[in-house]
GROMACS .gro file of C-alpha atoms in nm:
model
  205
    1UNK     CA    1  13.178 -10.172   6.471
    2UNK     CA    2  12.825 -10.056   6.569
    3UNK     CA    3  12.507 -10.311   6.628
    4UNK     CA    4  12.417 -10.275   6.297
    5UNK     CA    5  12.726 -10.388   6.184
    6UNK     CA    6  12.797 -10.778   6.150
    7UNK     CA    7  13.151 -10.896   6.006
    8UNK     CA    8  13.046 -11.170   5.707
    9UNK     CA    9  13.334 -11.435   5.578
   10UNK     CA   10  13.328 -11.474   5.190
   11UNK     CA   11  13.111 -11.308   4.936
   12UNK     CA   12  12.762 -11.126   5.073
   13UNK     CA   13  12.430 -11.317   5.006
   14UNK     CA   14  12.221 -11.077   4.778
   15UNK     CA   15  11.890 -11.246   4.850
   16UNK     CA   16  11.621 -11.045   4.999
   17UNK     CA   17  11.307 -11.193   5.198
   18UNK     CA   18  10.993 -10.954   5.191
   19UNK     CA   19  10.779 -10.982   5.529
   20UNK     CA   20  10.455 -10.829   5.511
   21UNK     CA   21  10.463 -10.760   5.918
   22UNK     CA   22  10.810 -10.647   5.968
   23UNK     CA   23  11.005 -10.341   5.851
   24UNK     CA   24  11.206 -10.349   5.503
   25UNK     CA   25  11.567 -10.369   5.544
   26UNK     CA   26  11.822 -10.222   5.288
   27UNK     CA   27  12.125 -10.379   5.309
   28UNK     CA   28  12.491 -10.246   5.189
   29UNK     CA   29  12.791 -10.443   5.259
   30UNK     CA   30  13.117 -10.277   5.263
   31UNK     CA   31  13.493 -10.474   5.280
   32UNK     CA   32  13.595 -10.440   5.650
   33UNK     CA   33  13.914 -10.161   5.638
   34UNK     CA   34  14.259 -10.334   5.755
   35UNK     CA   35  14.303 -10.141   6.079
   36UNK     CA   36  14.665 -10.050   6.210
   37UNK     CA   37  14.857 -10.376   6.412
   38UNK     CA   38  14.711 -10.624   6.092
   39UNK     CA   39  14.865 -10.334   5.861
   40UNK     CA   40  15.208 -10.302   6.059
   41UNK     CA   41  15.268 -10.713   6.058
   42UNK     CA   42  15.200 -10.693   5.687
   43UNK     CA   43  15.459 -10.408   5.625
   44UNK     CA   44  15.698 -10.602   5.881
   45UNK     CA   45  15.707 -10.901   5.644
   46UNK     CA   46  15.783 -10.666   5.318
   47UNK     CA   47  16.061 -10.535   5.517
   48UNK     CA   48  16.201 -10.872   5.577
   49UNK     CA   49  16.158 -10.987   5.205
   50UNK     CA   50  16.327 -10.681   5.083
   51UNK     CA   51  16.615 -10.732   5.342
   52UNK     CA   52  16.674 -11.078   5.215
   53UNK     CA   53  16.640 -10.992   4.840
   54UNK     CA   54  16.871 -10.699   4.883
   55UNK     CA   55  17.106 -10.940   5.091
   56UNK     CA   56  17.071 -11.220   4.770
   57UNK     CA   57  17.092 -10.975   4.473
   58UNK     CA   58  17.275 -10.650   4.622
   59UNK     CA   59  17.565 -10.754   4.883
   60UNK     CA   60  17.757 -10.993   4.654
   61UNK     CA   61  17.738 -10.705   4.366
   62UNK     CA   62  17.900 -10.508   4.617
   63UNK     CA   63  18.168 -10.759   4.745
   64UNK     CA   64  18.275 -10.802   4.393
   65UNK     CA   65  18.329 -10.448   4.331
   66UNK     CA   66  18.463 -10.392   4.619
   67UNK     CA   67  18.254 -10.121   4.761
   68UNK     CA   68  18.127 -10.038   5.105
   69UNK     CA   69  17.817 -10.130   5.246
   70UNK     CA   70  17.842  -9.985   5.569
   71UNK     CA   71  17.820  -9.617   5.441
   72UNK     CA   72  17.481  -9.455   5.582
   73UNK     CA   73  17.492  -9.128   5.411
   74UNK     CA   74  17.173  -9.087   5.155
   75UNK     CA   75  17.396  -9.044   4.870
   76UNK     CA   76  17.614  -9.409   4.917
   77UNK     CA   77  17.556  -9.592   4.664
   78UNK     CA   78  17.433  -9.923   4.905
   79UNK     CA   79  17.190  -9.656   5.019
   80UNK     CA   80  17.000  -9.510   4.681
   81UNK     CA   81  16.981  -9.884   4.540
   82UNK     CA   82  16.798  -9.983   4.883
   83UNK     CA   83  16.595  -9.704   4.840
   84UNK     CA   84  16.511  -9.839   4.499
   85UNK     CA   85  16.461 -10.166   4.577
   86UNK     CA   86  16.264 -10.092   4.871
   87UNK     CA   87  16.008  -9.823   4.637
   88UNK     CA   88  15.984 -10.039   4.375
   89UNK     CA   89  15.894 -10.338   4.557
   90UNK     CA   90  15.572 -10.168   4.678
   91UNK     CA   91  15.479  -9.959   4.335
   92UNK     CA   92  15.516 -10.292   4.108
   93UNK     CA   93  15.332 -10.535   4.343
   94UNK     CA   94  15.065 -10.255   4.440
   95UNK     CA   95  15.027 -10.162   4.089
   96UNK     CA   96  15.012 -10.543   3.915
   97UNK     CA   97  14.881 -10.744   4.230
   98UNK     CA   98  14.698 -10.509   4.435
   99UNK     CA   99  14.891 -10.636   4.708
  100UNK     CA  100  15.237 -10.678   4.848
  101UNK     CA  101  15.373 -11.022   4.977
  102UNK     CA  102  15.284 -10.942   5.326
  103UNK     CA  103  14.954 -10.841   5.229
  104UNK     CA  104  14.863 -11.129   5.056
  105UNK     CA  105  14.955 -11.339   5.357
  106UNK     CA  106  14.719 -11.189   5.562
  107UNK     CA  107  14.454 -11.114   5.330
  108UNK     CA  108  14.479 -10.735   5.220
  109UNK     CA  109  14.442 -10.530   4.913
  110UNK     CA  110  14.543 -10.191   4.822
  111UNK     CA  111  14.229 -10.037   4.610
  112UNK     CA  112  14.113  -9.697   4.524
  113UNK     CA  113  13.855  -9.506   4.626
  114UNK     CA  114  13.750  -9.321   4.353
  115UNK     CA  115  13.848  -9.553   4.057
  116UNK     CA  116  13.751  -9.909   4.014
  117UNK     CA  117  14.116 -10.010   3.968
  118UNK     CA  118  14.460  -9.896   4.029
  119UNK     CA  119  14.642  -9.642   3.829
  120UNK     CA  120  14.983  -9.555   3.795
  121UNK     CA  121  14.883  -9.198   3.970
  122UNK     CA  122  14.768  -9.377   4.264
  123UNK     CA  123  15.061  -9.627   4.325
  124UNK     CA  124  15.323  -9.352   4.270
  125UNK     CA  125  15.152  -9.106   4.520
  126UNK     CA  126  15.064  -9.405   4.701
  127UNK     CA  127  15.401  -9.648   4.701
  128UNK     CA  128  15.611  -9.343   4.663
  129UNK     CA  129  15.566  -8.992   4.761
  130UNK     CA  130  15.362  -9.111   5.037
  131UNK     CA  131  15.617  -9.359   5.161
  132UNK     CA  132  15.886  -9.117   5.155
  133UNK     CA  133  15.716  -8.860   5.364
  134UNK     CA  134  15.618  -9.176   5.622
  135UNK     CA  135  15.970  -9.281   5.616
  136UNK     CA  136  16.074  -8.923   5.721
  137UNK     CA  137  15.841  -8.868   5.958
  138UNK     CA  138  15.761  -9.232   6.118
  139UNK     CA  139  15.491  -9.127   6.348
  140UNK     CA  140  15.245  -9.018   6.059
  141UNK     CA  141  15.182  -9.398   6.026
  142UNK     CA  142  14.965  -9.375   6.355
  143UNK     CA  143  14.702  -9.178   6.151
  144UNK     CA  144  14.587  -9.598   5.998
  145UNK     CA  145  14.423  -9.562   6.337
  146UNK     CA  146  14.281  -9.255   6.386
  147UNK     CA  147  14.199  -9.157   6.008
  148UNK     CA  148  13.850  -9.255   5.822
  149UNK     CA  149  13.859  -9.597   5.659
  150UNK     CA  150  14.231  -9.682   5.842
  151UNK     CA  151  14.383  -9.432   5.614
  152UNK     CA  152  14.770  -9.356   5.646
  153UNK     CA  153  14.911  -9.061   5.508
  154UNK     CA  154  15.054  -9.211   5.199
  155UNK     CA  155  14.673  -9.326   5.157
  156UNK     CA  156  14.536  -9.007   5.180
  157UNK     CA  157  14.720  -8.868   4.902
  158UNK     CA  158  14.621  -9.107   4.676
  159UNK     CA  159  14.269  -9.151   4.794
  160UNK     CA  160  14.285  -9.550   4.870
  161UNK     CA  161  14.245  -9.764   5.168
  162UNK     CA  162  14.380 -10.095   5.281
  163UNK     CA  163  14.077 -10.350   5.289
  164UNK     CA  164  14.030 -10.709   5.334
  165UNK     CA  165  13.979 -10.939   5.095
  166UNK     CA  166  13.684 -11.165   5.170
  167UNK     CA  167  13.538 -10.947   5.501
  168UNK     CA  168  13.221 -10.778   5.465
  169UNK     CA  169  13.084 -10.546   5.688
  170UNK     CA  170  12.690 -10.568   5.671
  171UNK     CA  171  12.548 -10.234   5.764
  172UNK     CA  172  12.133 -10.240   5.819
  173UNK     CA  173  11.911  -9.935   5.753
  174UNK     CA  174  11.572 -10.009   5.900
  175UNK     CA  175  11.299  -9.803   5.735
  176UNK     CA  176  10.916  -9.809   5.779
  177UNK     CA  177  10.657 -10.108   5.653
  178UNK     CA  178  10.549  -9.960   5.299
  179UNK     CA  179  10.162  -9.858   5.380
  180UNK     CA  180   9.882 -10.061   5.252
  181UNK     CA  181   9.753  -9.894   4.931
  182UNK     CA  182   9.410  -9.790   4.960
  183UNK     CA  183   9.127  -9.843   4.666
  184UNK     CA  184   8.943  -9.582   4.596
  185UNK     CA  185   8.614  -9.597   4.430
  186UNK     CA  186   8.450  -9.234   4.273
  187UNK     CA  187   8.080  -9.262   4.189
  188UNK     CA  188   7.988  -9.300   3.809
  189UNK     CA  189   7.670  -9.092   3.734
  190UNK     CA  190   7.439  -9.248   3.522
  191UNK     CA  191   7.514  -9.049   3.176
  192UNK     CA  192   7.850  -9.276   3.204
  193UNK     CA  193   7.711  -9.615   3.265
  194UNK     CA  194   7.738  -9.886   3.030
  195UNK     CA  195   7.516  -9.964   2.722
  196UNK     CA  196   7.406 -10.281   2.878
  197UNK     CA  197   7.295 -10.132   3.228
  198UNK     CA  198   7.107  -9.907   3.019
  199UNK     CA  199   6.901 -10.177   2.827
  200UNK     CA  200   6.885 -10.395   3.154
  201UNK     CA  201   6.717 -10.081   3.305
  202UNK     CA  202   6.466 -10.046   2.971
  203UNK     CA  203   6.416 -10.464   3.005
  204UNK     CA  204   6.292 -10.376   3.360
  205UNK     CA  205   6.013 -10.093   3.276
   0.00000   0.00000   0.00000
């Protein structure tokens, strides 16, 4: 955040006060991006909500049909329903909410930024193919911190950012005082003056 920068708490004032003696100010407020350790506590809480789901819904499936949950091999059957519990969780909360449980704990959206809202396009590039490439390659979730607007990978496929919800960053562009507009007067030759200049003139012979 640069000097010109000031975090604001709730929705930005739009009111504007003209000075005659002091430079015009445009101002364009911005949600603050969700940078990486507010991002990672977020997607810590999913995980645990999606552990305890899976535990609830999944395991006693399992124990009644007697199959193994300790198998680890991608093709287990404990394994592709986690993987489409855990996928699914983020695509239909993205996609309906905006947000994920641990998001809306600590104030974050998902949005786009080239459409006003979330489309299916985005969430499944976004909540899917993106996640699956993170998940294989772990470290590419560094990039929230190094990326432009606290992008990870999965949001630079689908062109969105993490934001939150009621931050503002206030950005001020200082330009020069507009300059005072100057009259100016051109001479009027006689042919063009008025009628009655013309008969005050004859009044006066």
């Amino acid at each position: 955040m640069t000097n010109n920068e000031i975090v604001m708490q709730g929705s930005p004032s739009m009111e504007n006060t003209l000075l005659m003696d002091k430079p015009i100010t445009n101002k364009n407020y911005a949600l603050k991006t969700a940078g990486f350790w507010i991002r990672f506590w977020a997607f810590f809480i999913d995980g645990i909500i999606i552990a305890a789901v899976g535990g609830i819904l999944v395991n006693p499936i399992f124990y009644l049909m007697d199959w193994s949950l300790s198998d680890t091999v991608w093709y287990a059957p404990i394994s592709i329903i986690s993987a489409i519990l855990y996928y699914s969780y983020f695509v239909v909360m993205t996609r309906f909410f905006g947000q994920t449980l641990g998001k809306m704990i600590f104030g974050l959206r998902v949005i786009s930024l080239k459409h006003e809202k979330l489309t299916w396009s985005d969430v499944l590039f976004r909540d899917w193919i993106g996640r699956i490439i993170n998940s294989i390659f772990m470290p590419l979730y560094i990039l929230v911190g190094i990326l432009p607007n606290n992008q990870g990978i999965h949001d630079f496929f689908a062109d969105t950012t993490v934001v939150h919800e009621k931050i503002y960053i206030e950005k001020n562009i200082e330009e020069p005082s507009l300059p005072m507009k100057e009259e100016k007067t051109e001479p009027v030759s006689l042919e063009q003056k008025s009628e009655p200049e013309k008969l005050e003139g004859k009044n006066e012979e």
